[in-house]
PDB file of C-alpha atoms and ligand atoms in Angstrom:
ATOM      1  CA  MET P   1      -2.492  12.950  -9.044  1.00  0.00           C
ATOM      2  CA  HIS P   2      -4.624  11.346  -6.385  1.00  0.00           C
ATOM      3  CA  GLU P   3      -1.606   9.525  -4.933  1.00  0.00           C
ATOM      4  CA  MET P   4      -0.760  12.699  -2.978  1.00  0.00           C
ATOM      5  CA  SER P   5      -4.079  12.705  -1.127  1.00  0.00           C
ATOM      6  CA  LEU P   6      -3.901   8.938  -0.628  1.00  0.00           C
ATOM      7  CA  MET P   7      -0.439   9.277   0.903  1.00  0.00           C
ATOM      8  CA  VAL P   8      -1.615  12.096   3.186  1.00  0.00           C
ATOM      9  CA  ASP P   9      -4.380   9.762   4.415  1.00  0.00           C
ATOM     10  CA  VAL P  10      -1.973   6.842   4.887  1.00  0.00           C
ATOM     11  CA  ILE P  11       0.465   8.925   6.933  1.00  0.00           C
ATOM     12  CA  GLN P  12      -2.379  10.311   9.032  1.00  0.00           C
ATOM     13  CA  LEU P  13      -3.808   6.854   9.662  1.00  0.00           C
ATOM     14  CA  VAL P  14      -0.458   5.370  10.637  1.00  0.00           C
ATOM     15  CA  SER P  15       0.406   8.356  12.831  1.00  0.00           C
ATOM     16  CA  ASP P  16      -2.918   8.198  14.663  1.00  0.00           C
ATOM     17  CA  ASP P  17      -2.411   4.489  15.325  1.00  0.00           C
ATOM     18  CA  ALA P  18       1.198   5.036  16.437  1.00  0.00           C
ATOM     19  CA  LYS P  19       0.209   7.759  18.918  1.00  0.00           C
ATOM     20  CA  LEU P  20      -2.138   5.329  20.625  1.00  0.00           C
ATOM     21  CA  ARG P  21       0.830   3.010  21.120  1.00  0.00           C
ATOM     22  CA  ASP P  22       3.177   5.697  22.479  1.00  0.00           C
ATOM     23  CA  ILE P  23       5.293   5.621  19.340  1.00  0.00           C
ATOM     24  CA  ASN P  24       6.800   9.003  18.581  1.00  0.00           C
ATOM     25  CA  HIS P  25       8.706   8.309  15.399  1.00  0.00           C
ATOM     26  CA  ILE P  26       7.848   6.094  12.439  1.00  0.00           C
ATOM     27  CA  SER P  27      10.886   4.581  10.737  1.00  0.00           C
ATOM     28  CA  LYS P  28       9.216   2.572   8.012  1.00  0.00           C
ATOM     29  CA  ILE P  29       5.826   2.073   6.378  1.00  0.00           C
ATOM     30  CA  THR P  30       5.145  -1.071   4.327  1.00  0.00           C
ATOM     31  CA  MET P  31       2.266  -1.063   1.872  1.00  0.00           C
ATOM     32  CA  ILE P  32       0.725  -3.487  -0.587  1.00  0.00           C
ATOM     33  CA  VAL P  33      -0.197  -1.983  -3.939  1.00  0.00           C
ATOM     34  CA  GLY P  34      -2.074  -4.064  -6.485  1.00  0.00           C
ATOM     35  CA  ASP P  35      -1.449  -3.714 -10.212  1.00  0.00           C
ATOM     36  CA  LEU P  36      -5.156  -2.934 -10.685  1.00  0.00           C
ATOM     37  CA  SER P  37      -5.583  -0.689  -7.637  1.00  0.00           C
ATOM     38  CA  ASN P  38      -5.488   2.483  -9.769  1.00  0.00           C
ATOM     39  CA  VAL P  39      -2.514   3.687  -7.741  1.00  0.00           C
ATOM     40  CA  LEU P  40       0.802   4.400  -9.442  1.00  0.00           C
ATOM     41  CA  PRO P  41       3.671   3.222  -7.220  1.00  0.00           C
ATOM     42  CA  ASP P  42       6.070   5.843  -8.640  1.00  0.00           C
ATOM     43  CA  ALA P  43       3.630   8.656  -7.914  1.00  0.00           C
ATOM     44  CA  LEU P  44       3.009   7.269  -4.445  1.00  0.00           C
ATOM     45  CA  GLU P  45       6.748   7.215  -3.790  1.00  0.00           C
ATOM     46  CA  LEU P  46       7.146  10.819  -5.004  1.00  0.00           C
ATOM     47  CA  ALA P  47       4.277  11.952  -2.786  1.00  0.00           C
ATOM     48  CA  PHE P  48       5.889  10.228   0.180  1.00  0.00           C
ATOM     49  CA  ILE P  49       9.316  11.769  -0.481  1.00  0.00           C
ATOM     50  CA  PHE P  50       7.689  15.193  -0.619  1.00  0.00           C
ATOM     51  CA  LEU P  51       5.549  14.675   2.473  1.00  0.00           C
ATOM     52  CA  ARG P  52       8.350  13.374   4.665  1.00  0.00           C
ATOM     53  CA  THR P  53      10.184  16.699   4.285  1.00  0.00           C
ATOM     54  CA  GLN P  54       7.130  18.600   5.535  1.00  0.00           C
ATOM     55  CA  GLU P  55       7.534  17.554   9.163  1.00  0.00           C
ATOM     56  CA  VAL P  56       3.943  16.456   9.321  1.00  0.00           C
ATOM     57  CA  THR P  57       2.857  13.993  11.956  1.00  0.00           C
ATOM     58  CA  LEU P  58       5.350  11.300  12.946  1.00  0.00           C
ATOM     59  CA  ILE P  59       7.440  10.884   9.813  1.00  0.00           C
ATOM     60  CA  ASN P  60      10.557  12.686   8.717  1.00  0.00           C
ATOM     61  CA  GLU P  61      13.369  12.345   6.172  1.00  0.00           C
ATOM     62  CA  THR P  62      14.665   9.127   7.721  1.00  0.00           C
ATOM     63  CA  THR P  63      11.320   7.362   7.298  1.00  0.00           C
ATOM     64  CA  GLU P  64      11.285   4.680   4.593  1.00  0.00           C
ATOM     65  CA  LEU P  65       8.454   3.526   2.398  1.00  0.00           C
ATOM     66  CA  GLU P  66       8.368  -0.036   1.134  1.00  0.00           C
ATOM     67  CA  LEU P  67       5.870  -0.890  -1.585  1.00  0.00           C
ATOM     68  CA  ILE P  68       5.045  -4.529  -2.170  1.00  0.00           C
ATOM     69  CA  ARG P  69       3.530  -5.118  -5.578  1.00  0.00           C
ATOM     70  CA  GLU P  70       0.543  -7.434  -5.841  1.00  0.00           C
ATOM     71  CA  GLU P  71       0.095  -8.973  -9.285  1.00  0.00           C
ATOM     72  CA  ALA P  72      -3.285  -9.048 -10.928  1.00  0.00           C
ATOM     73  CA  LYS P  73      -4.801 -12.496 -11.245  1.00  0.00           C
ATOM     74  CA  ALA P  74      -8.145 -13.659 -12.563  1.00  0.00           C
ATOM     75  CA  ILE P  75      -9.834 -17.052 -12.799  1.00  0.00           C
ATOM     76  CA  CYS P  76     -12.298 -17.867 -15.559  1.00  0.00           C
ATOM     77  CA  GLN P  77     -15.584 -19.227 -14.172  1.00  0.00           C
ATOM     78  CA  SER P  78     -16.215 -20.987 -17.416  1.00  0.00           C
ATOM     79  CA  CYS P  79     -13.004 -22.964 -18.049  1.00  0.00           C
ATOM     80  CA  ASP P  80     -11.021 -22.494 -14.789  1.00  0.00           C
ATOM     81  CA  HIS P  81      -8.134 -20.851 -16.614  1.00  0.00           C
ATOM     82  CA  THR P  82      -5.983 -18.567 -14.435  1.00  0.00           C
ATOM     83  CA  PHE P  83      -4.464 -15.529 -16.130  1.00  0.00           C
ATOM     84  CA  THR P  84      -3.116 -12.018 -15.623  1.00  0.00           C
ATOM     85  CA  PRO P  85      -5.693  -9.450 -16.731  1.00  0.00           C
ATOM     86  CA  ASP P  86      -4.727  -5.966 -17.892  1.00  0.00           C
ATOM     87  CA  TYR P  87      -7.967  -4.482 -16.599  1.00  0.00           C
ATOM     88  CA  ARG P  88     -10.572  -5.246 -13.950  1.00  0.00           C
ATOM     89  CA  ILE P  89     -12.857  -6.620 -16.644  1.00  0.00           C
ATOM     90  CA  ALA P  90     -11.142  -9.012 -19.021  1.00  0.00           C
ATOM     91  CA  LEU P  91     -11.964 -11.673 -21.578  1.00  0.00           C
ATOM     92  CA  CYS P  92     -10.557 -15.107 -20.819  1.00  0.00           C
ATOM     93  CA  PRO P  93      -7.651 -15.670 -23.232  1.00  0.00           C
ATOM     94  CA  ARG P  94      -8.475 -19.370 -23.430  1.00  0.00           C
ATOM     95  CA  CYS P  95     -12.222 -19.526 -24.036  1.00  0.00           C
ATOM     96  CA  GLY P  96     -12.891 -15.892 -24.924  1.00  0.00           C
ATOM     97  CA  LEU P  97     -15.770 -15.496 -22.479  1.00  0.00           C
ATOM     98  CA  LEU P  98     -16.322 -12.589 -20.132  1.00  0.00           C
ATOM     99  CA  ARG P  99     -16.626 -14.757 -17.066  1.00  0.00           C
ATOM    100  CA  ALA P 100     -13.416 -14.100 -15.188  1.00  0.00           C
ATOM    101  CA  ILE P 101     -13.389 -12.997 -11.591  1.00  0.00           C
ATOM    102  CA  LEU P 102     -10.515 -11.039 -10.166  1.00  0.00           C
ATOM    103  CA  VAL P 103      -8.795 -12.785  -7.247  1.00  0.00           C
ATOM    104  CA  SER P 104      -5.918 -10.370  -6.649  1.00  0.00           C
ATOM    105  CA  GLY P 105      -4.508  -7.064  -7.819  1.00  0.00           C
ATOM    106  CA  GLU P 106      -6.971  -4.582  -6.302  1.00  0.00           C
ATOM    107  CA  THR P 107      -5.320  -4.330  -2.897  1.00  0.00           C
ATOM    108  CA  PHE P 108      -4.217  -0.969  -1.566  1.00  0.00           C
ATOM    109  CA  ARG P 109      -3.424  -1.023   2.118  1.00  0.00           C
ATOM    110  CA  VAL P 110      -0.868  -0.571   4.853  1.00  0.00           C
ATOM    111  CA  GLU P 111       0.661  -3.931   5.695  1.00  0.00           C
ATOM    112  CA  SER P 112       2.704  -2.797   8.695  1.00  0.00           C
ATOM    113  CA  TYR P 113       4.831  -0.018  10.065  1.00  0.00           C
ATOM    114  CA  GLU P 114       7.808   0.262  12.337  1.00  0.00           C
ATOM    115  CA  GLY P 115       8.512   2.921  14.875  1.00  0.00           C
ATOM    116  CA  SER P 116      10.261   3.683  18.095  1.00  0.00           C
ATOM    117  CA  ASP P 117       8.604   4.560  21.364  1.00  0.00           C
ATOM    118  CA  ARG P 118       9.613   6.998  24.055  1.00  0.00           C
ATOM    119  CA  ASP P 119      12.165   4.560  25.460  1.00  0.00           C
ATOM    120  CA  GLU P 120      13.901   4.575  22.081  1.00  0.00           C
ATOM    121  CA  SER P 121      13.343   0.857  21.699  1.00  0.00           C
ATOM    122  CA  GLU P 122      12.463  -0.334  18.235  1.00  0.00           C
ATOM    123  CA  ALA P 123       9.039  -1.821  17.846  1.00  0.00           C
ATOM    124  CA  THR P 124       7.225  -3.349  14.914  1.00  0.00           C
ATOM    125  CA  ARG P 125       3.510  -2.793  14.783  1.00  0.00           C
ATOM    126  CA  ARG P 126       0.913  -4.168  12.467  1.00  0.00           C
ATOM    127  CA  CYS P 127      -2.208  -2.311  11.703  1.00  0.00           C
ATOM    128  CA  THR P 128      -5.266  -3.623   9.950  1.00  0.00           C
TER     129      THR P 128
HETATM  130 ZN1   ZN H   1     -12.156 -19.294 -19.919  1.00  0.00          ZN
END
């Protein structure tokens, strides 16, 4: 499952960013996962639960992961019909043509994370 290596990368990325901001513990990571991003949210969650017990970087067992699901949406260039495709390439259910472009559902990114700095004050950080 590639979710494990993705999660390792996410934790590393967030930890590197947090260190630059003098944050020494991450309390929560919020991510956006599209239905067509080829990432399974359940597998991602399992990877996270495993990794947070490993005392790697700045997360531990109190760190939470929030996954925000992004629905897949496509618009047909031929008839303007908006629909939910099952795959990246989909036939328009109204006109039957293969002219739909995907407008959402492929996102896989860190939306934000929260952590505390050396003064123990809670801070919310956004990373891009
Ligand atoms: Zn159409």
